[in-house]
């Protein structure tokens, strides 16, 4: 014991000596338009000094000269050094009970990893065998820098991690506003903008599984003043973690820090001797062009790095859910496939209700876990459906909810121990009063969940699309697989298990399109998207409410990933009656689909839908791969809403505008097209006229970019009734 103490003391002394002779690096890591400045004192501490618009190496010293540097520890630890009010990113309890961690910088390395340039700070505790590697990665051709850490136990005894955040980023304290997205089922992601108070503002999730439901893990903070679309400085960030998370914004004494990571509440994690824990990436950007700049940076980065097939346009689909709900059978599926094919669609997705032999899935009370086709409903099996799709010249997709079981299922009868459960307590049951959650901490359960997708895809290689659903919370926080002293790790290990399954699926099936659905938009998060192509935005398909939800989802998530379906009127969730043109014009701003029984449409609606689908195809690339400019926000209550997309060289644009109410005798704003090229002339086309003989007055006009940007469009006469709308295509001449 004594010898150990002497060695430790000697080490500390060496560290102190080293710090006196320290090499001080002032490092600047940049993207095209942003930079982070870090001081790394070898043998000393590392500090974040700057994060914002792009600077160069010389500027960092000038920032010091101005005294405007942050000097904020790059990875603050608990126990010593932190002044009152400061918040730690790392809190460890050493094997001897010591609650403090004290990190000194050992080395700095710059390296290139897949997709970007990385700065790696290696830090060691002055006394205990703990190493932390902190990464800052500047993604190529994007304005996103991400950061995360690797925490290693180099000793012989386990260490308890009480907090292990991914990042602690300082920002300038000013008249900061926080923009965040909050909701629940059928009202996902409503946008809120609020002044940052002194003290703390926390965004977190404890739901366990649908971890973007209440609070989305993406948020923005303005540098000074109310958020604007195309001006002002704005910090935007998101955490790439599907489990519970915690984002603390701490503003005290003129200091402002964002600490973000896995939610450590009730989630202490034991780091075994020799183990390394990697915290999830925290991705961020900084824009001098308002919120629009943040969104475009995240959309570009998302398409390139953080979702599947981000460069490939998506098929136009019909999903069976709102058309037939659980009443799936061969005949109806065949008819729906025929319908969507004749409308010009390219894919049909059979939703819930197709499986369960012993217990047929006729409602939400049974069968999850029993992924065999119900032969009563589908005598020809999945093959019968993929054959029918082929006959109609479209692709076929299928719904699964693989992380779940019902207590009324063969799976539950066979493996009750595979369910998440709290010792000595009755199971909590969700949907249908029978739904329970599989224990993905258990590798055997991971294999089972993998096999659901694997079997479907090996037996039916024609399946082109999977809708992966998750309709429960982590209702019972307990695992029969984990030992008693590891129960606090359930949510973390569940999500590690889920990642493992998704990784295996992606390795074996790189081409299949997979939708991330979770009771609607419960998983709209970059914590899941890296394995998915898109998300289901909400079970609320009312086009009017979708204007609000899609507006806020678009703050971070690109249109290509935003599933947006035309559904029946009156709407099944809200009973609102809206014209089919309005419903199409809204759905066309995302990944267009339909979710209704097409055979219930009138002849006029069918003809309109055919034309709208054909028109969407002409702007699909612009919407799905282009840059978004939000023009008039529905949240501003100006009676209308408008947005536009532009391709890279702004030669091809798509513009959408909607009335939200009866605008007669109201002031309707001019819609200035901020995303045009001023020096181009554009020919305008009305994309979705209800009557092809009577397109809107703008149709076929050729106008200059300057006129569109500075004078704008006067849409009062077009947007004159509630739910009137216009969709325009602009092509440079
Ligand atoms: C969830 C999804 C819906 C649908 C149903 C099926 O609610 O969000 O889109 O798939 O499950 O049960």
XYZ file of C-alpha atoms and ligand atoms in Angstrom:
745
model
C 0.000 0.000 0.000
C 2.796 2.348 1.046
C 4.912 1.453 -2.004
C 1.955 2.134 -4.232
C 1.443 5.525 -2.653
C 5.086 6.448 -3.219
C 4.884 5.399 -6.877
C 1.748 7.420 -7.337
C 3.283 10.442 -5.658
C 6.343 10.140 -7.875
C 4.098 9.982 -10.920
C 2.221 13.075 -9.851
C 5.485 14.901 -9.255
C 6.663 13.869 -12.733
C 3.435 15.176 -14.183
C 3.888 18.483 -12.371
C 7.469 18.723 -13.633
C 6.305 17.877 -17.118
C 3.690 20.569 -16.922
C 6.344 23.151 -16.145
C 8.294 22.141 -19.206
C 5.058 21.596 -21.067
C 4.738 21.907 -24.785
C 1.791 24.115 -25.417
C -0.152 23.570 -28.631
C -2.748 26.008 -29.837
C -4.663 23.826 -32.240
C -7.307 24.844 -34.733
C -9.488 22.210 -36.359
C -11.671 23.531 -39.172
C -14.403 22.653 -41.599
C -15.162 24.814 -44.612
C -16.939 27.466 -42.502
C -16.343 26.614 -38.815
C -13.423 26.110 -36.431
C -12.741 24.846 -32.968
C -9.656 26.130 -31.138
C -8.044 23.975 -28.459
C -5.078 24.589 -26.212
C -3.326 21.380 -25.350
C -0.637 21.638 -22.717
C 1.301 18.411 -22.663
C 1.654 17.420 -19.037
C -0.964 20.045 -18.240
C -4.621 20.544 -19.103
C -6.479 20.850 -22.341
C -8.939 23.651 -22.937
C -11.481 24.599 -25.553
C -10.736 28.227 -26.384
C -13.026 28.923 -29.295
C -15.864 27.444 -31.302
C -17.541 29.387 -34.067
C -17.116 30.768 -37.576
C -13.925 29.781 -39.342
C -10.625 31.217 -38.087
C -7.058 30.338 -38.955
C -4.097 29.354 -36.853
C -2.943 32.976 -36.508
C -6.328 34.149 -35.249
C -6.263 31.959 -32.147
C -3.403 34.038 -30.652
C -5.304 37.208 -31.517
C -8.298 35.810 -29.643
C -6.020 35.362 -26.627
C -4.790 38.939 -27.062
C -8.408 40.095 -26.933
C -9.012 37.975 -23.857
C -12.012 36.463 -25.619
C -10.846 32.870 -25.274
C -12.958 30.458 -23.207
C -10.291 28.500 -21.274
C -12.878 25.847 -20.615
C -11.583 22.373 -19.692
C -12.078 20.134 -22.717
C -13.320 17.283 -20.484
C -14.146 18.542 -16.977
C -14.036 15.897 -14.264
C -15.740 15.594 -10.906
C -14.076 15.789 -7.513
C -11.449 18.507 -7.733
C -10.790 21.719 -9.615
C -14.384 22.438 -10.626
C -15.575 25.744 -9.234
C -19.094 26.173 -7.832
C -21.777 25.792 -10.436
C -19.587 24.114 -13.030
C -20.751 20.791 -14.411
C -18.580 17.763 -14.987
C -18.509 15.531 -18.043
C -16.783 12.639 -16.271
C -17.320 11.286 -12.775
C -15.597 8.091 -11.724
C -15.396 6.228 -8.461
C -12.032 4.535 -8.148
C -11.690 1.039 -6.639
C -10.590 2.544 -3.301
C -13.663 4.772 -3.147
C -11.977 7.976 -4.325
C -14.653 10.020 -6.122
C -12.268 12.334 -7.971
C -10.632 12.161 -11.374
C -7.815 14.478 -12.383
C -6.826 14.390 -16.040
C -3.532 15.609 -17.490
C -2.770 15.723 -21.161
C -0.247 13.128 -22.245
C -0.146 13.602 -25.999
C -1.853 15.151 -28.979
C -2.268 13.542 -32.342
C -3.803 14.639 -35.619
C -4.958 11.876 -37.901
C -7.333 11.243 -40.751
C -10.066 8.741 -40.214
C -12.793 7.669 -42.620
C -14.553 10.853 -43.605
C -12.566 13.438 -41.745
C -9.624 14.914 -39.920
C -9.345 13.982 -36.261
C -7.668 15.601 -33.328
C -6.998 13.131 -30.514
C -6.101 14.317 -27.026
C -4.829 11.534 -24.797
C -5.245 12.293 -21.098
C -4.255 10.280 -18.052
C -5.219 10.543 -14.433
C -2.374 11.782 -12.269
C -2.713 8.891 -9.806
C -5.144 6.228 -10.986
C -4.812 3.991 -14.046
C -7.399 5.752 -16.175
C -6.836 6.975 -19.713
C -9.237 9.182 -21.633
C -8.857 9.767 -25.337
C -10.867 12.725 -26.519
C -11.679 12.981 -30.216
C -12.646 15.990 -32.305
C -13.495 15.111 -35.879
C -14.025 17.589 -38.734
C -16.113 15.805 -41.350
C -14.925 16.264 -44.939
C -17.090 18.473 -47.166
C -19.450 19.320 -44.350
C -19.631 21.897 -41.593
C -19.997 19.359 -38.811
C -17.424 18.693 -36.117
C -18.132 15.834 -33.767
C -16.572 14.887 -30.474
C -16.544 11.831 -28.223
C -14.273 10.057 -25.752
C -12.838 6.634 -24.995
C -12.531 5.955 -21.288
C -10.146 3.115 -20.447
C -9.567 1.292 -17.204
C -5.906 0.319 -17.357
C -5.880 -1.118 -13.831
C -6.682 -4.464 -12.296
C -9.892 -3.554 -10.498
C -13.171 -2.279 -11.800
C -14.089 1.421 -11.703
C -17.613 2.765 -11.324
C -18.583 5.391 -13.908
C -21.196 7.714 -12.456
C -21.136 10.141 -15.368
C -19.569 9.751 -18.778
C -20.745 12.508 -21.088
C -19.574 12.840 -24.661
C -18.833 16.534 -24.662
C -18.529 19.781 -22.711
C -18.674 22.636 -25.196
C -18.353 26.287 -24.110
C -20.403 28.953 -25.900
C -20.501 32.716 -25.600
C -23.037 33.881 -23.057
C -25.277 36.553 -24.510
C -28.945 36.955 -25.211
C -29.035 33.249 -26.061
C -32.180 31.507 -27.216
C -32.570 27.742 -27.092
C -34.546 26.042 -29.895
C -35.757 22.577 -29.022
C -38.355 20.076 -30.132
C -40.850 18.483 -27.819
C -43.913 16.272 -28.154
C -45.457 12.861 -27.783
C -47.591 10.506 -29.859
C -49.345 12.339 -32.719
C -47.700 15.655 -31.843
C -44.053 14.834 -32.255
C -41.381 17.442 -32.481
C -43.240 20.677 -31.944
C -40.733 23.527 -32.007
C -40.084 25.719 -28.981
C -37.794 28.743 -28.785
C -37.034 30.079 -25.371
C -34.529 32.536 -23.843
C -31.742 30.731 -22.004
C -32.180 31.440 -18.287
C -29.343 31.770 -15.835
C -28.882 28.382 -14.241
C -29.542 25.150 -16.059
C -31.800 24.052 -18.849
C -31.853 20.288 -19.324
C -33.114 18.328 -22.323
C -33.273 14.650 -21.579
C -35.004 11.350 -22.218
C -35.746 8.564 -19.786
C -38.308 6.794 -21.943
C -35.698 4.147 -22.699
C -36.630 3.172 -26.245
C -38.553 5.960 -28.017
C -35.880 8.427 -27.094
C -36.846 11.263 -29.410
C -40.452 11.309 -28.376
C -40.623 13.817 -25.562
C -37.456 15.715 -26.335
C -35.462 15.424 -29.500
C -31.703 15.124 -28.897
C -31.074 17.882 -31.470
C -31.157 21.546 -30.469
C -29.910 24.990 -31.445
C -28.657 27.915 -29.397
C -28.403 31.425 -30.805
C -25.386 33.547 -29.971
C -27.342 36.735 -29.492
C -31.012 37.383 -29.890
C -34.090 35.658 -31.216
C -33.575 32.883 -33.747
C -33.756 33.995 -37.386
C -33.924 31.805 -40.461
C -31.182 33.286 -42.620
C -29.127 35.557 -40.357
C -27.510 35.542 -36.964
C -25.041 33.159 -35.361
C -26.429 29.826 -34.257
C -24.883 26.747 -32.642
C -26.631 23.482 -33.549
C -25.902 20.044 -32.161
C -27.195 16.523 -31.709
C -26.232 13.410 -29.791
C -25.822 10.177 -31.747
C -27.246 7.878 -29.098
C -30.461 5.859 -29.224
C -30.709 5.309 -25.470
C -31.561 7.725 -22.693
C -29.585 10.935 -22.950
C -29.034 14.134 -21.038
C -28.094 17.534 -22.437
C -27.326 20.138 -19.783
C -27.046 23.779 -20.772
C -25.389 25.590 -17.928
C -25.251 29.392 -17.840
C -23.644 30.760 -14.746
C -21.515 33.812 -14.058
C -21.191 34.771 -17.675
C -20.058 31.271 -18.587
C -22.118 29.016 -20.800
C -21.370 25.322 -21.294
C -23.273 22.497 -22.944
C -22.595 19.088 -21.432
C -24.135 16.259 -23.438
C -24.063 12.495 -23.285
C -25.719 9.279 -22.211
C -28.189 9.929 -19.400
C -26.371 8.884 -16.252
C -29.466 9.040 -14.013
C -29.884 5.572 -12.472
C -27.368 4.332 -15.030
C -24.003 3.934 -13.336
C -21.755 1.739 -15.451
C -18.994 -0.552 -14.178
C -15.832 -0.292 -16.221
C -14.036 -3.609 -15.870
C -10.267 -3.889 -15.610
C -8.936 -3.563 -19.142
C -12.251 -2.320 -20.572
C -12.658 0.743 -22.789
C -16.005 2.543 -22.985
C -16.662 4.694 -26.032
C -19.124 7.523 -25.505
C -21.477 8.361 -28.399
C -20.620 11.107 -30.868
C -21.884 14.597 -30.220
C -22.126 16.312 -33.610
C -22.256 20.098 -33.882
C -22.128 22.969 -36.291
C -21.967 26.729 -36.106
C -23.722 28.955 -38.593
C -23.491 32.646 -39.382
C -26.568 32.219 -41.573
C -29.167 31.604 -38.935
C -31.077 28.425 -38.302
C -31.281 27.760 -42.022
C -27.495 27.471 -42.110
C -27.531 24.954 -39.246
C -30.225 22.887 -40.961
C -28.463 22.815 -44.318
C -25.180 21.803 -42.658
C -26.890 18.940 -40.822
C -28.859 17.861 -43.896
C -25.709 17.648 -46.009
C -23.807 15.837 -43.271
C -26.758 13.548 -42.535
C -27.141 12.494 -46.159
C -23.429 11.847 -46.478
C -22.520 10.299 -43.149
C -25.426 9.709 -40.813
C -28.135 7.822 -42.654
C -28.251 5.000 -45.163
C -28.189 5.660 -48.914
C -28.314 9.426 -48.395
C -27.426 10.060 -52.019
C -30.126 7.878 -53.590
C -33.604 9.197 -54.238
C -36.407 7.223 -52.618
C -39.324 5.318 -54.074
C -42.867 6.656 -53.880
C -44.828 4.179 -51.792
C -48.219 3.176 -50.495
C -48.342 1.919 -46.909
C -51.309 -0.276 -45.953
C -51.801 0.906 -42.332
C -54.462 3.611 -42.581
C -56.013 1.857 -45.577
C -56.810 -1.491 -43.946
C -55.186 -1.418 -40.459
C -54.951 -5.041 -39.194
C -57.306 -6.391 -41.888
C -54.513 -7.638 -44.114
C -55.153 -10.393 -46.673
C -53.826 -11.466 -50.052
C -56.696 -9.946 -51.986
C -56.525 -6.524 -50.339
C -52.749 -6.388 -50.603
C -52.973 -7.289 -54.263
C -55.580 -4.612 -54.891
C -53.524 -1.965 -53.071
C -50.422 -2.914 -55.056
C -52.377 -2.613 -58.261
C -53.706 0.795 -57.155
C -50.364 2.347 -56.264
C -48.760 0.968 -59.418
C -51.498 2.546 -61.540
C -50.992 5.890 -59.784
C -47.304 5.842 -60.694
C -45.988 4.662 -57.300
C -43.006 2.370 -57.060
C -43.290 0.464 -53.788
C -45.958 -1.087 -51.586
C -45.450 -1.636 -47.862
C -47.591 -4.130 -45.972
C -47.930 -2.862 -42.413
C -48.997 -4.624 -39.204
C -51.391 -7.608 -39.181
C -49.717 -10.201 -41.432
C -48.175 -12.633 -38.939
C -48.928 -15.040 -36.072
C -50.048 -18.629 -36.645
C -51.133 -19.882 -33.223
C -52.224 -16.357 -32.284
C -53.201 -14.402 -35.403
C -52.342 -10.709 -35.230
C -55.786 -9.110 -35.539
C -55.206 -6.229 -33.141
C -52.555 -4.953 -30.761
C -53.079 -7.656 -28.117
C -51.082 -10.578 -29.485
C -48.458 -12.222 -31.689
C -45.414 -9.923 -31.526
C -42.482 -12.313 -31.545
C -44.180 -14.890 -33.787
C -42.914 -13.750 -37.148
C -44.376 -16.526 -39.303
C -46.935 -15.519 -41.934
C -50.558 -16.088 -40.963
C -51.608 -18.560 -43.632
C -55.297 -17.860 -43.084
C -54.775 -14.299 -44.274
C -51.942 -14.871 -46.694
C -52.150 -18.457 -48.015
C -49.365 -17.838 -50.518
C -47.020 -16.461 -47.879
C -44.687 -13.525 -48.439
C -43.776 -15.077 -51.780
C -47.370 -14.532 -52.934
C -46.943 -10.846 -52.129
C -43.553 -10.358 -53.732
C -44.879 -12.183 -56.823
C -47.878 -9.843 -56.906
C -45.581 -6.824 -56.584
C -43.522 -8.119 -59.492
C -46.704 -8.596 -61.524
C -47.630 -4.942 -60.892
C -44.114 -3.732 -61.639
C -43.402 -2.343 -58.157
C -41.268 -3.276 -55.142
C -42.487 -4.812 -51.912
C -41.841 -3.909 -48.282
C -42.954 -5.327 -44.929
C -43.565 -4.143 -41.327
C -41.896 -5.735 -38.294
C -41.562 -4.806 -34.638
C -38.682 -7.106 -33.735
C -37.679 -5.738 -30.324
C -41.039 -6.736 -28.832
C -43.269 -9.592 -27.726
C -46.841 -9.912 -26.502
C -47.539 -12.063 -23.469
C -50.016 -13.727 -25.835
C -47.400 -15.178 -28.182
C -45.546 -18.428 -28.685
C -42.301 -16.568 -28.131
C -43.331 -15.464 -24.648
C -44.564 -18.961 -23.801
C -41.170 -20.373 -24.761
C -38.856 -17.671 -23.421
C -40.409 -15.663 -20.576
C -36.875 -14.924 -19.385
C -36.166 -13.018 -22.624
C -38.391 -10.181 -21.492
C -37.124 -7.100 -19.650
C -38.455 -7.451 -16.120
C -37.873 -6.285 -12.563
C -37.146 -9.059 -10.100
C -40.050 -10.054 -7.819
C -42.473 -7.760 -9.609
C -45.260 -8.273 -12.070
C -44.523 -7.388 -15.681
C -45.694 -3.978 -16.824
C -47.559 -4.347 -20.092
C -47.986 -1.732 -22.797
C -50.066 -1.651 -25.992
C -52.996 -4.063 -25.943
C -52.212 -4.629 -22.235
C -49.949 -7.454 -23.368
C -46.963 -5.838 -25.061
C -43.583 -6.395 -23.427
C -39.997 -5.618 -24.440
C -37.327 -8.151 -25.349
C -34.091 -8.028 -23.388
C -31.528 -6.959 -25.946
C -28.827 -6.972 -23.275
C -28.865 -10.751 -23.807
C -26.760 -11.907 -26.809
C -29.192 -14.804 -27.410
C -32.024 -12.314 -27.760
C -29.862 -10.212 -30.059
C -29.404 -13.307 -32.238
C -33.161 -13.863 -32.242
C -33.902 -10.267 -33.221
C -31.291 -10.446 -35.966
C -32.805 -13.714 -37.208
C -36.243 -12.086 -37.707
C -34.890 -9.777 -40.397
C -32.354 -12.320 -41.615
C -34.976 -15.041 -42.165
C -37.368 -12.680 -43.911
C -34.668 -11.417 -46.241
C -32.998 -14.744 -46.983
C -36.326 -16.460 -47.636
C -37.635 -13.483 -49.635
C -34.722 -11.694 -51.249
C -37.243 -9.606 -53.223
C -38.167 -7.658 -50.073
C -36.836 -4.188 -50.826
C -38.013 -2.282 -47.748
C -38.564 -2.910 -44.067
C -40.555 -0.751 -41.686
C -38.902 -1.368 -38.288
C -41.282 -0.320 -35.526
C -40.954 0.035 -31.754
C -44.164 0.747 -29.869
C -43.192 0.594 -26.212
C -41.204 2.338 -23.529
C -38.655 0.574 -21.366
C -41.431 -0.277 -18.945
C -39.470 -2.578 -16.641
C -35.882 -1.590 -16.018
C -34.408 -5.007 -15.290
C -32.628 -7.845 -17.083
C -32.459 -11.535 -16.152
C -29.284 -11.712 -18.220
C -27.331 -9.052 -16.328
C -25.981 -9.789 -12.864
C -27.394 -8.027 -9.799
C -24.591 -5.461 -9.720
C -25.083 -4.542 -13.389
C -28.820 -3.744 -13.355
C -28.131 -0.028 -13.645
C -26.673 -0.710 -17.104
C -29.909 -2.007 -18.668
C -30.702 0.912 -20.999
C -27.089 1.311 -22.094
C -26.598 -2.402 -22.739
C -29.986 -2.663 -24.459
C -28.925 -0.012 -26.953
C -25.469 -1.508 -27.388
C -27.269 -4.780 -28.163
C -29.621 -3.070 -30.600
C -26.682 -1.380 -32.347
C -25.015 -4.743 -32.627
C -28.113 -6.230 -34.285
C -28.513 -3.283 -36.671
C -24.835 -3.422 -37.569
C -25.125 -7.128 -38.413
C -28.204 -6.467 -40.540
C -26.460 -3.665 -42.390
C -23.352 -5.750 -43.008
C -25.416 -8.550 -44.534
C -28.097 -6.444 -46.233
C -26.521 -3.158 -47.275
C -29.109 -2.439 -49.976
C -32.447 -2.929 -48.235
C -34.241 0.290 -47.348
C -35.222 0.376 -43.654
C -37.602 2.841 -42.083
C -37.152 3.774 -38.431
C -40.631 3.988 -36.923
C -41.463 4.174 -33.261
C -45.131 4.781 -32.470
C -44.760 7.396 -35.189
C -41.783 9.685 -34.603
C -40.403 8.260 -31.357
C -37.005 7.674 -32.918
C -36.375 10.707 -35.108
C -32.772 10.827 -34.045
C -29.255 10.522 -35.395
C -28.861 7.989 -32.601
C -30.714 5.531 -34.865
C -30.472 6.952 -38.371
C -26.979 5.660 -39.181
C -28.581 2.231 -39.733
C -31.799 3.471 -41.312
C -32.809 5.268 -44.495
C -35.662 7.327 -43.117
C -38.019 7.856 -40.205
C -41.785 7.823 -39.865
C -42.501 11.401 -38.858
C -45.727 10.855 -36.927
C -48.824 8.687 -36.799
C -50.636 11.983 -37.126
C -50.990 12.259 -40.908
C -53.179 15.385 -40.852
C -51.467 17.588 -43.460
C -52.197 20.754 -41.473
C -50.477 19.476 -38.334
C -47.747 17.913 -40.428
C -46.823 21.433 -41.564
C -45.756 22.146 -37.987
C -44.163 18.777 -37.276
C -42.277 18.614 -40.560
C -41.126 22.206 -40.143
C -39.481 21.301 -36.856
C -38.189 17.903 -37.975
C -36.561 19.737 -40.894
C -34.444 21.760 -38.472
C -31.997 18.841 -38.314
C -33.272 15.992 -40.471
C -33.216 16.101 -44.282
C -36.310 15.732 -46.479
C -34.998 12.468 -47.936
C -35.403 10.870 -44.502
C -38.780 12.382 -43.669
C -41.581 9.967 -44.570
C -44.598 12.039 -45.426
C -47.792 10.336 -46.580
C -51.012 11.508 -48.166
C -53.856 10.044 -46.121
C -57.643 10.076 -46.232
C -59.940 13.015 -45.519
C -61.438 13.395 -42.941
C -58.114 12.599 -41.331
C -58.191 9.493 -39.117
C -56.425 11.147 -36.194
C -57.866 14.654 -36.202
C -61.031 14.377 -38.347
C -59.861 17.462 -40.263
C -61.133 17.751 -43.820
C -58.571 19.031 -46.323
C -58.404 18.919 -50.133
C -56.227 16.231 -51.680
C -54.156 18.936 -53.368
C -53.205 20.382 -49.976
C -52.362 16.896 -48.688
C -50.110 16.214 -51.692
C -48.484 19.645 -51.603
C -47.567 19.027 -47.940
C -46.368 15.433 -48.436
C -44.281 16.422 -51.463
C -41.874 18.385 -49.238
C -40.562 15.131 -47.787
C -40.244 11.521 -48.990
C -43.648 11.278 -50.654
C -45.925 8.332 -49.982
C -49.589 7.486 -49.558
C -51.299 5.855 -46.598
C -54.965 5.280 -47.418
C -57.213 2.973 -49.387
C -56.787 4.305 -52.943
C -59.921 2.567 -54.103
C -61.962 4.921 -51.898
C -60.806 7.963 -53.877
C -63.069 9.739 -56.403
C -62.162 9.677 -60.098
C -61.004 13.315 -59.876
C -58.807 12.484 -56.884
C -57.308 9.525 -58.712
C -56.512 11.637 -61.767
C -55.074 14.396 -59.573
C -52.938 11.881 -57.635
C -51.484 10.494 -60.867
C -50.488 13.981 -61.978
C -49.110 14.934 -58.552
C -46.995 11.771 -58.378
C -45.623 12.437 -61.865
C -44.857 16.040 -60.860
C -43.112 14.925 -57.677
C -40.839 12.760 -59.790
C -39.721 15.880 -61.669
C -38.617 17.635 -58.438
C -37.783 14.575 -56.324
C -34.042 15.087 -56.605
C -34.292 18.739 -55.661
C -36.410 17.983 -52.579
C -34.530 14.896 -51.444
C -30.959 15.902 -52.256
C -31.162 19.690 -52.314
C -30.814 22.524 -49.818
C -33.801 23.639 -47.788
C -34.723 27.298 -47.298
C -37.578 27.872 -44.890
C -39.418 31.017 -45.971
C -42.500 31.705 -43.810
C -42.872 29.746 -40.593
C -46.241 28.326 -39.554
C -45.100 29.011 -35.978
C -45.103 32.762 -36.742
C -48.898 32.733 -37.190
C -48.821 34.827 -40.333
C -51.713 32.859 -41.820
C -49.482 31.147 -44.379
C -46.392 28.974 -44.445
C -43.791 28.520 -47.211
C -40.515 26.749 -47.926
C -38.287 25.921 -50.860
C -35.568 23.533 -51.990
C -32.697 24.274 -54.370
C -30.255 21.974 -56.097
C -26.495 22.594 -55.797
C -26.145 25.265 -58.474
C -29.620 26.663 -57.816
C -30.726 25.968 -61.354
C -33.664 23.821 -60.241
C -35.989 24.847 -57.412
C -39.167 23.615 -55.784
C -41.329 26.084 -53.857
C -44.304 25.261 -51.644
C -46.769 27.574 -49.915
C -49.899 26.922 -47.845
C -52.665 28.894 -46.241
C -53.339 27.922 -42.660
C -56.577 29.812 -42.292
C -59.108 31.972 -44.104
C -56.846 34.792 -45.235
C -59.492 37.133 -46.612
C -58.825 40.704 -45.414
C -55.775 39.500 -43.542
C -52.264 40.624 -44.105
C -50.494 37.874 -46.056
C -46.703 38.172 -46.199
C -44.835 38.312 -49.496
C -42.825 35.127 -49.939
C -39.236 36.054 -50.728
C -37.320 33.162 -52.240
C -34.081 33.371 -50.268
C -32.613 30.269 -51.921
C -32.514 31.480 -55.552
C -29.487 32.492 -57.560
C -29.888 36.231 -58.037
C -28.196 36.108 -61.402
C -30.388 33.471 -62.986
C -33.723 33.742 -64.738
C -36.276 31.096 -63.904
C -39.291 29.706 -65.700
C -42.081 28.908 -63.233
C -44.355 25.902 -63.504
C -47.439 25.177 -61.432
C -46.731 21.581 -60.407
C -50.092 20.536 -59.034
C -52.978 22.528 -60.510
C -56.302 20.981 -59.573
C -57.512 21.861 -63.064
C -54.802 21.443 -65.681
C -56.544 23.999 -67.879
C -56.271 26.570 -65.112
C -52.805 26.611 -63.557
C -52.035 29.474 -61.168
C -51.175 32.919 -62.589
C -47.438 32.336 -62.085
C -47.352 29.366 -64.441
C -44.982 29.722 -67.410
C -43.712 33.167 -66.333
C -39.975 33.784 -66.663
C -38.599 35.971 -63.867
C -35.216 36.976 -62.517
C -33.698 35.587 -59.318
C -33.445 39.148 -58.021
C -37.168 39.715 -58.487
C -37.949 36.456 -56.711
C -35.591 37.193 -53.854
C -36.211 40.895 -53.258
C -39.777 41.471 -54.434
C -40.929 37.934 -53.709
C -44.160 36.185 -54.550
C -47.498 37.725 -53.714
C -49.630 34.672 -53.066
C -52.647 36.270 -51.441
C -54.940 35.382 -54.337
C -53.747 31.786 -54.466
C -53.732 31.164 -50.732
C -57.176 32.591 -50.193
C -59.013 29.752 -48.449
C -58.022 27.573 -45.512
C -55.823 24.731 -46.806
C -55.286 26.182 -50.241
C -51.761 25.635 -51.444
C -49.355 25.888 -54.340
C -46.363 23.824 -55.466
C -44.050 25.398 -58.036
C -41.090 24.159 -60.006
C -38.570 26.785 -61.116
C -36.005 25.944 -63.763
C -33.195 28.301 -64.746
C -33.199 29.222 -68.441
C -47.271 2.188 -34.958
C -46.780 2.881 -36.199
C -47.859 2.896 -37.246
C -48.298 1.489 -37.560
C -48.720 0.787 -36.288
C -48.975 -0.675 -36.541
O -48.254 2.938 -34.325
O -46.360 4.176 -35.908
O -47.421 3.540 -38.416
O -47.246 0.802 -38.176
O -47.749 0.888 -35.271
O -49.386 -1.334 -35.419
